[in-house]
Amino acid sequence: MALSGMRGLSVFISDVRNCQNKEQERLRVDKELGNVRTRFKNEKGLSPYEKKKYVWKMLYIYMLGYDVDFGHMEAVSLISAPKYPEKQVGYIVTACLLNENHDFLRLAINTVRNDIIGRNETFQCLALTLVGNIGGREFAESLAADVQKLLISSSCRPLVRKKAALCLLRLYRKNPDVVNVDGWADRMAQLLDERDLGVLTSSMSLLVALVSNNHEAYWSCLPKCVKTLERLARNQDIPQEYTYYGIPSPWLQVKTMRALQYFPTVEDPNTRRSLFEVLQRILMGTDVVKNVNKNNASHAVLFEALALVMHLDAEKEMMSQCVALLGKFIAVREPNIRYLGLENMTRMLMVTDVQDIIKRHQAQIITSLKDPDISIRRRALDLLYGMCDVSNAKDIVEELLQYLSSADFAMREELSLKAAILAEKFAPDLSWYVDVILQLIDKAGDFVSDDIWFRVVQFVTNNEDLQSYAAAKAREYLNKPAIHETMVKVSAYILGEYGHLLARRPGYSPKELFTIIHEKHPTVSTSTIPILLSSYAKILMHTQPPEPELQNQIWTIFNKYESCIDVEIQQRAAEYFALSRKGASLMDILAEMPKFPERQSALIRKAEDAEVDTAEQSAIKLRAQQQMSTALVVTDQRPPNGMPAQPSIGPLSLVKVPSETVDSQNPGDQGLTHPNGVVYKEDPQPPSQDIIGDLLGTLSIEGPPGAVAQSPQSATYEAEGAPSAADAAALVPVGEESGSVQPIGNINERFYALCLKDSGVLYEDPNIQIGIKAEWRAHQGRLVLFLGNKNTASLGSVQALILPPTHLKMELSLVPETIPPRAQVQCPLEVMNLRPSRDVAVLDFSYKFGPTMVNVKLRLPAVLNKFLQPITVSPEEFFPQWRSLSGPPLKLQEVVRGVRPLPLPEMANLFNTYRLTVCPGLDPNPNNLVASTTFYSETTRAMLCLVSSQLFIESSTL
Amino acid sequence: MIKAVMVMNTQGKPRLTKFYEFLDFWCVVLCSRAENVSNFMEADSIFGPDSRLVYKHYATLYFVFVFDSSENELAMLDLIQVFVETLDKCFRNVCELDIVFNYSKLHTILDEIIFGGQVLETSSAEVMKARISLKLYRISYQNSFWLEE
């Protein structure tokens, strides 16, 4: 036994193994921890051997899942032991128990460094392993140079160098500055010529990390990667021990192809040709074989090759070859390959032109939905969701519905959400959509969120053809003995609104409708009762001539709920009761709901927000780009200028206000006070606390339609205004028509943020996002404007004019007139500072979206402090300079009184963000801050600027 | 990058755990999975976003690797195989008991294969060589605890 050298440890492990249950194990472990703790307390009496033994025990206990919150110091101290066995324990246990932020690690940096630069290869390996596993920023700063040396040293053995490569990778991740791009790019290329496969594999991992951050600097490595791939896949020029089940190092092949995917394209035609030759060879030369391990390895390479082909956007022929391969994979016996086949097919959906080929495999994919493996079922669901469009929606959604009854619990929520989204986006006709959603609620009511049934109500309300159909369907579902509460809600709502359309059919008389809805009443929760009450009120209203018996029944219910503890229910009951006694005016007030304004589905938006997984994200993105089915466009209620057709009606008010004259018709009833104090008031412009608006509040996606037109645009902006005019709004709409496009976020705040940093968003509205990236060098600057079209339609008549103040010279490159859908264009803008001034440049930007012309004027963050460059001065320089400045205009002094002083560190931070270097310790008074900087302009050249801020605390206020 | 390596037995007892990135929770239900299904599991809910899990079942042990999307799933599966084959060479027909009593050796071998979450060595022959060279070095010390098999 390997550990028999430490009998105590073996005994302990045996004891733990022999424990009958978790409780016994805990007792045994606690006893041991107590023992170790006592022994560590008296460290002097501890031999290195004993220390080693106890530290191993700690690791074992830690691995069993217990907290080990002591003894870290002992583990770390073993690192500096002179002998291998203790040192090794120290390194291994430290790497497992501690993380990079642990304070004790700092104590070890020196020892670790000595081991790395020492001559002992074994110690080097141990030290590199520790740093590579848990090294943090401090390690990066103090060890990176040594590690680099080891990696490129010709005297080191591969055993050490391969560890150095990965160690450097870790340090680079912790602090990217440790690898100097200029010097390292050539070295990296040389490393890729390495013959030793171990070192080459590690170097390739390092390259992947480097190119993922900055591929431009490592262009020279690209042909080397292709060479490596040729060497492995084509020439099989590789030592025997690196072939794995006959495949030349699959890991290195995979890593190399990963690295290649970080380069945007392969430009050199020769390199491109050789790369495609190798890829072709991989694609064609892989077969499914009996040996599982060989299969895995060859397919690892193959799937990576597929990803690379997709990335390189190969010719269509090669793409269809890939899809054909994937089609083969999703039907094979080997589950791993089925899984990856489905996953990669989902990725493939992003590639244009292959969707149709993928659709040919639909039947097979649907079969995978019934795979015994849940991992595969999930992938199949993703793929079906991604590939669905108008042509196959009916089949796919119906499959999903069918699958819903047998699906695992864990998948049902996702499944129903996806089915609902697909049904909405791609419905061939509306009645089908209603069928699908009702089935969905019926089969998986628990997993159907409110958004889904709200959406169905919206569609039914907005499409008259659908109303009687939906009512009939709802009635059918109510016949079932046990239905989900959501079904009660949606059926009650639809029957209340549209039940009367079917009044002539047998079984649809008001009385019968009421009875069938009211049957469900005892089973529902408080959230449903308000809907039932509304529904009753509507039924009552539609009963013409009134039936006294029904009226009494319903009034009894209203009466009962007038004293309900739930305010919503109580209010409704009271109001409906009062309203229903009004006779004819009831007809007007409770008339049918107006149509909903068109809006994005909350469901789809939620789905877009929620999904983060890469494969899914791609599917979602694709969704967004696809054309929606035209059947389901909510009837557009608005004239093209975006103004609502019925501005006086809240979008969700169940109570339709026929005119604004309710009050004048019934002057006596303006305020209807009830015994229990509920005041009813008819407001022609229902605010958000609308009678029913609250209940259906989530339906509201836009604000009340009146708000857009009314939003105050009183803020003004002067183009010549100084930046200190803090309250000047940066945006002024030109003319009325731009009133309908509102900026997202506060333009002023965005501007001020950009004054302090060099990249960010300058402006955003629902159609466009304008981002800025800037670089400043002395008196010159280079800004890049990123104009991103957020829509699926192009933006036209794009115009950008720069209105520079007199002190700035600005040149904007050509701005294209149209921005294609979902595209971003970059427009560089050169800036030169002629002389100091506080004026600000303005960007006059306009575009046309549909019929709407939008124009905004935006301040550009080319402000004074951008032309500052921090500089540090010594006391010997500062004070003579300071004194030599005599007074205005060269030296200005300002005393600000009566303000609460900013804490000193905050003040210093503020200075630094303005590029004024705070020189600590320069002024002996700790309450004073001294800072220096250089200002650049063409006329003044570099100009030293000094700042001194002094804080006086006045003893009395007056 | 590889985020974690775990070895556990069919009763869920951990036999080796090594984290290359901080993961605050792990508890995996593998035993309920049938044989002849794929070796992949969704791990986002357990280990946070962008996590994949690959496992392989050998007799009484599960070998589990958790990693992110920058690694190739099948290549990870191959790496488990390399790890196990190396253990096999080291212990001559490795079994759970070997691993229980020699977890220190397990750590040494793993450190030769995975380094800071990256693949270090993929040839089990090379791993053995590295181990032998360390072993030769140790013989010069009297207090060696690697009393070899």
Coordinates of C-alpha atoms in Angstrom, one line a residue, chain A residues 259-733:
Chain A
A259 CA -7.5 28.4 -32.3
L260 CA -8.3 28.8 -36.0
Q261 CA -11.9 29.7 -35.1
Y262 CA -10.7 32.8 -33.3
F263 CA -9.4 34.3 -36.5
P264 CA -12.2 36.0 -38.4
T265 CA -11.2 34.5 -41.8
V266 CA -8.3 32.9 -43.6
E267 CA -7.2 35.4 -46.2
D268 CA -4.2 33.9 -47.8
P269 CA -5.5 31.7 -50.7
N270 CA -2.8 29.1 -50.3
T271 CA -3.3 28.7 -46.6
R272 CA -7.1 28.6 -47.1
R273 CA -6.8 25.9 -49.8
S274 CA -4.6 23.7 -47.6
L275 CA -6.9 24.1 -44.7
F276 CA -9.9 23.1 -46.7
E277 CA -8.1 20.1 -48.0
V278 CA -7.4 18.9 -44.5
L279 CA -10.9 19.6 -43.4
Q280 CA -12.3 17.8 -46.3
R281 CA -10.2 14.8 -45.4
I282 CA -11.5 14.8 -41.9
L283 CA -15.1 15.2 -42.9
M284 CA -14.9 12.4 -45.4
G285 CA -12.5 10.0 -43.6
T286 CA -14.5 9.5 -40.4
D287 CA -16.6 6.5 -40.0
V288 CA -18.6 5.1 -37.1
V289 CA -16.6 2.1 -35.8
K290 CA -17.2 -0.6 -33.1
N291 CA -14.6 0.7 -30.6
V292 CA -16.3 3.3 -28.4
N293 CA -13.1 5.1 -27.6
K294 CA -11.9 5.3 -31.2
N295 CA -15.3 6.5 -32.1
N296 CA -15.3 9.3 -29.5
A297 CA -11.8 10.4 -30.5
S298 CA -12.5 10.5 -34.3
H299 CA -15.8 12.3 -33.8
A300 CA -14.3 14.8 -31.4
V301 CA -12.0 15.9 -34.3
L302 CA -14.9 15.7 -36.7
F303 CA -17.2 17.9 -34.7
E304 CA -14.5 20.5 -34.3
A305 CA -13.9 20.4 -38.0
L306 CA -17.6 21.0 -38.6
A307 CA -17.5 24.0 -36.3
L308 CA -14.5 25.3 -38.2
V309 CA -16.2 24.8 -41.5
M310 CA -19.2 26.7 -40.3
H311 CA -17.0 29.5 -39.0
L312 CA -15.1 29.8 -42.2
D313 CA -18.4 30.1 -44.1
A314 CA -17.4 27.6 -46.7
E315 CA -18.9 27.1 -50.0
K316 CA -22.5 25.8 -50.1
E317 CA -21.3 22.4 -51.3
M318 CA -19.2 21.8 -48.3
M319 CA -22.0 23.0 -46.0
S320 CA -24.5 20.6 -47.5
Q321 CA -22.0 17.9 -47.0
C322 CA -21.8 18.9 -43.3
V323 CA -25.6 18.8 -42.9
A324 CA -25.7 15.4 -44.6
L325 CA -23.1 14.1 -42.1
L326 CA -25.1 15.6 -39.2
G327 CA -28.2 14.0 -40.6
K328 CA -26.4 10.7 -40.5
F329 CA -25.2 11.3 -36.9
I330 CA -28.6 12.0 -35.4
A331 CA -29.7 8.5 -36.4
V332 CA -26.8 6.5 -35.2
R333 CA -26.8 4.1 -32.3
E334 CA -24.1 5.8 -30.4
P335 CA -25.9 8.2 -28.0
N336 CA -23.0 10.7 -27.7
I337 CA -22.9 11.2 -31.4
R338 CA -26.6 11.6 -31.6
Y339 CA -26.4 14.3 -28.9
L340 CA -23.7 16.2 -30.6
G341 CA -25.3 15.8 -33.9
L342 CA -28.4 17.5 -32.7
E343 CA -26.4 20.2 -30.9
N344 CA -24.4 21.0 -34.0
M345 CA -27.4 21.0 -36.2
T346 CA -28.9 23.7 -34.0
R347 CA -25.7 25.7 -34.5
M348 CA -25.9 25.1 -38.2
L349 CA -29.2 26.9 -38.3
M350 CA -27.3 30.1 -38.1
V351 CA -25.7 29.4 -41.5
T352 CA -27.9 30.7 -44.3
D353 CA -29.2 28.5 -47.0
V354 CA -29.0 25.2 -45.1
Q355 CA -32.3 25.4 -43.3
D356 CA -34.1 23.6 -46.1
I357 CA -31.7 20.7 -46.0
I358 CA -32.0 20.5 -42.2
K359 CA -35.8 20.3 -42.6
R360 CA -35.5 17.1 -44.5
H361 CA -34.4 15.5 -41.2
Q362 CA -37.4 16.7 -39.3
A363 CA -38.9 13.2 -38.8
Q364 CA -35.7 11.9 -37.3
I365 CA -35.4 14.9 -35.0
I366 CA -39.0 14.4 -33.8
T367 CA -38.1 10.8 -33.0
S368 CA -35.2 12.0 -30.9
L369 CA -37.8 13.8 -28.8
K370 CA -38.6 10.3 -27.5
D371 CA -35.0 9.3 -26.9
P372 CA -34.5 7.5 -23.6
D373 CA -31.8 10.1 -22.6
I374 CA -33.1 13.4 -21.3
S375 CA -30.0 15.2 -22.5
I376 CA -30.8 14.2 -26.1
R377 CA -34.4 15.1 -25.7
R378 CA -33.5 18.6 -24.6
R379 CA -31.2 19.0 -27.6
A380 CA -33.9 17.8 -29.9
L381 CA -36.4 20.3 -28.4
D382 CA -33.9 23.1 -29.0
L383 CA -33.4 22.1 -32.5
L384 CA -37.1 21.8 -33.3
Y385 CA -37.6 25.2 -31.7
G386 CA -34.8 26.7 -33.8
M387 CA -35.9 25.2 -37.1
C388 CA -39.6 25.9 -36.9
D389 CA -41.0 28.3 -39.4
V390 CA -44.4 29.0 -41.1
S391 CA -44.0 26.0 -43.3
N392 CA -43.6 23.4 -40.6
A393 CA -45.0 25.1 -37.5
K394 CA -48.2 23.0 -37.5
D395 CA -46.4 19.7 -37.5
I396 CA -43.8 20.7 -35.0
V397 CA -46.2 22.4 -32.5
E398 CA -48.6 19.5 -32.7
E399 CA -45.7 17.1 -32.0
L400 CA -44.7 19.2 -29.0
L401 CA -48.2 19.2 -27.6
Q402 CA -48.4 15.5 -28.0
Y403 CA -45.1 15.1 -26.3
L404 CA -46.2 17.4 -23.4
S405 CA -48.3 14.7 -21.8
S406 CA -45.4 12.2 -21.6
A407 CA -42.5 14.7 -21.1
D408 CA -40.5 14.8 -17.9
F409 CA -41.6 17.2 -15.3
A410 CA -38.3 19.0 -15.6
M411 CA -38.9 19.8 -19.2
R412 CA -42.6 20.7 -19.2
E413 CA -42.2 24.4 -18.5
E414 CA -39.7 25.0 -21.2
L415 CA -41.7 22.8 -23.5
S416 CA -44.9 24.7 -23.0
L417 CA -43.2 28.1 -23.3
K418 CA -41.6 27.1 -26.6
A419 CA -44.8 25.6 -28.0
A420 CA -46.6 28.8 -27.1
I421 CA -44.0 31.0 -28.8
L422 CA -43.9 28.9 -31.9
A423 CA -47.7 28.8 -32.1
E424 CA -47.8 32.6 -31.9
K425 CA -45.0 33.3 -34.3
F426 CA -45.8 30.9 -37.0
A427 CA -49.5 30.2 -36.8
P428 CA -50.9 29.4 -40.3
D429 CA -54.4 30.6 -39.1
L430 CA -55.8 32.1 -35.9
S431 CA -58.2 29.5 -34.9
W432 CA -55.3 27.0 -34.9
Y433 CA -53.5 29.3 -32.6
V434 CA -56.4 29.4 -30.2
D435 CA -56.7 25.6 -30.3
V436 CA -53.0 25.2 -29.5
I437 CA -53.0 27.5 -26.5
L438 CA -56.2 26.1 -25.0
Q439 CA -54.7 22.6 -25.4
L440 CA -51.6 23.8 -23.8
I441 CA -53.5 25.1 -20.8
D442 CA -55.5 22.0 -20.6
K443 CA -52.5 19.6 -20.7
A444 CA -49.9 21.6 -18.7
G445 CA -51.8 24.4 -17.0
D446 CA -49.3 24.6 -14.2
F447 CA -46.6 25.5 -16.6
V448 CA -48.5 28.0 -18.6
S449 CA -47.6 31.5 -17.4
D450 CA -50.2 34.3 -17.3
D451 CA -48.5 35.9 -20.3
I452 CA -49.6 33.0 -22.5
W453 CA -53.3 33.4 -21.7
F454 CA -53.2 37.2 -21.8
R455 CA -51.8 36.9 -25.2
V456 CA -54.7 34.7 -26.4
V457 CA -57.2 37.2 -25.0
Q458 CA -55.5 39.9 -26.9
F459 CA -55.7 38.1 -30.2
V460 CA -59.3 37.1 -29.7
T461 CA -60.2 40.7 -28.8
N462 CA -58.5 42.1 -31.8
N463 CA -59.9 39.6 -34.4
E464 CA -63.6 39.6 -34.7
D465 CA -63.7 36.5 -36.9
L466 CA -62.2 34.6 -34.0
Q467 CA -64.5 35.6 -31.2
S468 CA -67.4 33.2 -31.7
Y469 CA -65.0 30.4 -32.4
A470 CA -63.0 31.0 -29.2
A471 CA -66.2 31.3 -27.2
A472 CA -67.4 27.9 -28.5
K473 CA -64.0 26.4 -27.7
A474 CA -64.0 27.8 -24.2
R475 CA -67.5 26.4 -23.6
E476 CA -66.3 23.0 -24.7
Y477 CA -63.5 23.0 -22.2
L478 CA -65.8 24.1 -19.4
N479 CA -67.8 20.9 -19.9
K480 CA -64.9 18.9 -18.8
P481 CA -65.2 17.8 -15.2
A482 CA -61.8 18.9 -13.8
I483 CA -60.0 21.8 -15.5
H484 CA -57.0 23.9 -14.6
E485 CA -57.6 27.2 -13.0
T486 CA -56.0 29.1 -15.8
M487 CA -58.5 27.5 -18.1
V488 CA -61.3 28.8 -15.9
K489 CA -59.8 32.2 -16.1
V490 CA -59.5 32.3 -19.9
S491 CA -62.9 30.6 -20.5
A492 CA -64.7 32.9 -18.1
Y493 CA -63.1 35.9 -19.7
I494 CA -63.9 34.9 -23.3
L495 CA -67.4 33.7 -22.5
G496 CA -68.2 36.9 -20.6
E497 CA -67.0 39.0 -23.6
Y498 CA -68.2 36.9 -26.5
G499 CA -70.6 34.3 -25.1
H500 CA -73.5 36.4 -26.4
L501 CA -72.4 35.9 -30.0
L502 CA -73.6 32.3 -29.7
A503 CA -76.7 33.0 -27.7
R504 CA -78.9 31.3 -30.4
R505 CA -77.1 28.0 -30.1
P506 CA -78.5 25.5 -27.7
G507 CA -76.6 25.5 -24.5
Y508 CA -75.4 29.1 -24.8
S509 CA -78.1 31.0 -23.2
P510 CA -76.9 33.5 -20.6
K511 CA -78.4 31.4 -17.9
E512 CA -76.6 28.3 -19.1
L513 CA -73.3 30.1 -19.5
F514 CA -73.6 31.5 -16.1
T515 CA -74.3 28.1 -14.6
I516 CA -71.4 26.4 -16.2
I517 CA -69.0 29.2 -15.2
H518 CA -70.3 29.4 -11.7
E519 CA -69.9 25.6 -11.3
K520 CA -66.2 26.2 -11.3
H521 CA -66.5 29.0 -8.7
P522 CA -66.0 26.8 -5.6
T523 CA -62.7 25.4 -6.9
V524 CA -60.9 28.6 -7.8
S525 CA -58.5 30.9 -5.8
T526 CA -58.8 34.6 -5.0
S527 CA -56.9 35.6 -8.1
T528 CA -59.6 34.2 -10.4
I529 CA -62.7 35.5 -8.6
P530 CA -62.4 39.1 -10.0
I531 CA -62.5 37.6 -13.5
L532 CA -65.5 35.6 -12.7
L533 CA -67.3 38.7 -11.3
S534 CA -66.5 40.7 -14.4
S535 CA -67.8 37.8 -16.5
Y536 CA -71.0 37.7 -14.5
A537 CA -71.5 41.4 -14.9
K538 CA -71.0 41.0 -18.7
I539 CA -73.4 38.1 -18.9
L540 CA -76.0 40.2 -17.0
M541 CA -75.5 43.1 -19.3
H542 CA -76.0 40.8 -22.4
T543 CA -79.2 39.3 -21.0
Q544 CA -81.8 41.3 -22.9
P545 CA -84.5 41.4 -21.9
P546 CA -83.4 40.9 -18.3
E547 CA -84.2 37.6 -16.6
P548 CA -85.1 38.4 -13.0
E549 CA -84.0 35.0 -11.7
L550 CA -80.5 35.3 -13.2
Q551 CA -80.3 38.8 -12.1
N552 CA -81.1 37.8 -8.5
Q553 CA -78.6 35.0 -8.6
I554 CA -75.8 37.3 -9.7
W555 CA -76.8 40.1 -7.4
T556 CA -76.6 37.6 -4.5
I557 CA -73.0 36.8 -5.5
F558 CA -72.1 40.5 -5.8
N559 CA -73.7 41.2 -2.4
K560 CA -71.7 38.3 -0.9
Y561 CA -68.4 39.7 -2.1
E562 CA -69.1 43.3 -1.1
S563 CA -67.7 42.5 2.2
C564 CA -64.8 40.4 0.9
I565 CA -61.5 41.0 2.6
D566 CA -59.7 41.2 -0.7
V567 CA -59.9 44.8 -1.9
E568 CA -60.0 44.0 -5.6
I569 CA -62.9 41.6 -5.2
Q570 CA -64.7 43.9 -2.9
Q571 CA -64.4 46.9 -5.2
R572 CA -65.5 45.0 -8.2
A573 CA -68.5 43.4 -6.4
A574 CA -69.6 46.8 -5.1
E575 CA -69.1 48.6 -8.5
Y576 CA -70.8 45.9 -10.6
F577 CA -73.7 45.8 -8.2
A578 CA -74.2 49.5 -8.4
L579 CA -73.6 49.6 -12.2
S580 CA -76.0 46.7 -12.8
R581 CA -78.8 48.8 -11.3
K582 CA -78.3 51.6 -13.8
G583 CA -80.3 50.0 -16.5
A584 CA -79.5 51.3 -20.0
S585 CA -76.3 53.0 -19.2
L586 CA -74.8 49.7 -18.1
M587 CA -74.8 48.7 -21.8
D588 CA -72.4 51.5 -22.6
I589 CA -70.2 51.1 -19.7
L590 CA -69.8 47.4 -19.9
A591 CA -69.6 47.2 -23.7
E592 CA -67.1 45.0 -25.4
M593 CA -63.4 45.7 -24.8
P594 CA -61.7 47.9 -27.3
K595 CA -59.0 46.4 -29.3
F596 CA -55.5 46.2 -28.0
P597 CA -52.8 48.3 -29.6
E598 CA -50.2 46.2 -31.4
R599 CA -47.3 45.3 -29.2
Q600 CA -44.5 42.9 -29.0
S601 CA -45.4 39.7 -27.3
A602 CA -44.4 39.7 -23.7
L603 CA -43.8 36.0 -24.1
I604 CA -41.3 36.3 -26.8
R605 CA -39.5 39.2 -25.1
K606 CA -39.3 37.1 -22.0
A607 CA -37.9 34.2 -23.9
E608 CA -35.3 36.5 -25.5
D609 CA -34.3 37.8 -22.1
A610 CA -34.2 34.5 -20.3
E611 CA -32.1 32.4 -22.6
V612 CA -28.4 32.6 -22.3
D613 CA -27.1 29.3 -23.3
T614 CA -25.0 29.7 -26.5
A615 CA -26.8 27.2 -28.6
E616 CA -30.2 28.5 -27.6
Q617 CA -29.1 32.0 -28.0
S618 CA -28.3 31.4 -31.6
A619 CA -31.7 29.8 -32.1
I620 CA -33.4 32.8 -30.5
K621 CA -31.4 35.2 -32.6
L622 CA -32.4 33.4 -35.6
R623 CA -36.0 33.6 -34.5
A624 CA -35.7 37.3 -34.2
Q625 CA -34.5 37.6 -37.8
Q626 CA -37.1 35.3 -39.3
Q627 CA -40.2 36.6 -40.9
M628 CA -43.2 36.1 -38.7
S629 CA -46.4 34.5 -39.9
T630 CA -48.7 37.2 -41.1
A631 CA -51.8 35.5 -39.7
L632 CA -51.1 36.7 -36.2
V633 CA -50.4 40.3 -36.6
V634 CA -52.6 42.1 -34.1
T635 CA -54.9 44.3 -36.0
D636 CA -53.2 47.7 -36.2
Q637 CA -55.4 50.2 -34.5
R638 CA -53.2 53.2 -35.2
P639 CA -52.7 55.5 -38.1
P640 CA -49.2 55.5 -39.4
N641 CA -47.9 58.4 -37.4
G642 CA -48.0 56.2 -34.3
M643 CA -50.8 58.1 -32.5
P644 CA -53.4 56.0 -30.9
A645 CA -56.8 55.9 -32.5
Q646 CA -58.7 56.3 -29.3
P647 CA -56.5 58.3 -27.1
S648 CA -59.1 58.7 -24.4
I649 CA -59.4 55.1 -23.6
G650 CA -56.9 53.2 -21.4
P651 CA -55.7 50.2 -23.4
L652 CA -56.8 47.7 -20.8
S653 CA -60.0 49.2 -19.4
L654 CA -62.6 46.5 -19.4
V655 CA -65.2 49.3 -18.9
K656 CA -65.5 51.0 -22.2
V657 CA -66.1 54.7 -21.9
P658 CA -68.2 55.7 -24.9
S659 CA -67.6 59.3 -24.5
E660 CA -66.2 61.7 -22.0
T661 CA -69.7 62.7 -21.0
V662 CA -70.6 60.0 -18.5
D663 CA -70.5 62.5 -15.8
S664 CA -72.7 65.0 -17.4
Q665 CA -75.3 62.4 -18.3
N666 CA -75.7 61.5 -14.7
P667 CA -74.6 64.5 -12.8
G668 CA -76.1 63.3 -9.6
D669 CA -74.1 60.1 -9.6
Q670 CA -70.6 61.5 -10.0
G671 CA -69.3 60.0 -6.9
L672 CA -71.1 56.9 -5.8
T673 CA -70.5 56.3 -2.2
H674 CA -71.1 52.9 -0.8
P675 CA -71.8 51.9 2.7
N676 CA -68.4 50.4 3.1
G677 CA -66.7 53.5 1.8
V678 CA -65.8 52.4 -1.7
V679 CA -66.0 55.4 -4.0
Y680 CA -66.7 54.8 -7.5
K681 CA -65.7 57.4 -10.0
E682 CA -65.8 57.2 -13.8
D683 CA -62.6 58.8 -15.1
P684 CA -62.5 59.5 -18.8
Q685 CA -58.8 58.8 -18.9
P686 CA -58.3 55.9 -16.7
P687 CA -55.0 56.1 -14.9
S688 CA -53.1 53.0 -14.0
Q689 CA -55.4 52.2 -11.2
D690 CA -58.0 51.5 -13.6
I691 CA -60.9 49.3 -12.5
I692 CA -59.5 46.3 -14.2
G693 CA -56.3 47.6 -15.5
D694 CA -54.6 46.3 -12.4
L695 CA -55.7 42.8 -12.9
L696 CA -54.6 42.7 -16.5
G697 CA -51.7 45.0 -15.7
T698 CA -49.1 42.7 -17.2
L699 CA -50.9 42.9 -20.5
S700 CA -49.8 46.5 -20.7
I701 CA -46.5 46.6 -22.5
E702 CA -46.6 50.2 -23.6
G703 CA -47.7 53.0 -21.4
P704 CA -51.1 54.5 -21.8
P705 CA -51.3 55.6 -25.4
G706 CA -51.9 59.2 -24.6
A707 CA -48.6 59.5 -22.8
V708 CA -46.3 59.5 -25.8
A709 CA -47.9 62.5 -27.4
Q710 CA -48.2 64.3 -24.2
S711 CA -44.8 63.8 -22.7
P712 CA -43.2 67.2 -22.0
Q713 CA -40.5 68.3 -24.3
S714 CA -39.9 71.5 -22.5
A715 CA -36.1 71.0 -22.1
T716 CA -34.0 73.1 -24.3
Y717 CA -30.5 73.0 -25.4
E718 CA -28.1 75.5 -26.6
A719 CA -25.5 74.2 -29.0
E720 CA -23.0 76.8 -27.8
G721 CA -23.6 76.1 -24.2
A722 CA -20.8 75.3 -21.9
P723 CA -20.6 71.8 -20.4
S724 CA -21.0 73.4 -17.0
A725 CA -24.6 74.2 -17.9
A726 CA -25.4 70.9 -16.2
D727 CA -29.1 70.9 -16.8
A728 CA -29.3 71.7 -20.4
A729 CA -30.9 68.8 -22.1
A730 CA -28.8 67.3 -24.8
L731 CA -31.7 66.4 -27.0
V732 CA -34.3 68.5 -28.7
P733 CA -36.8 66.9 -31.0

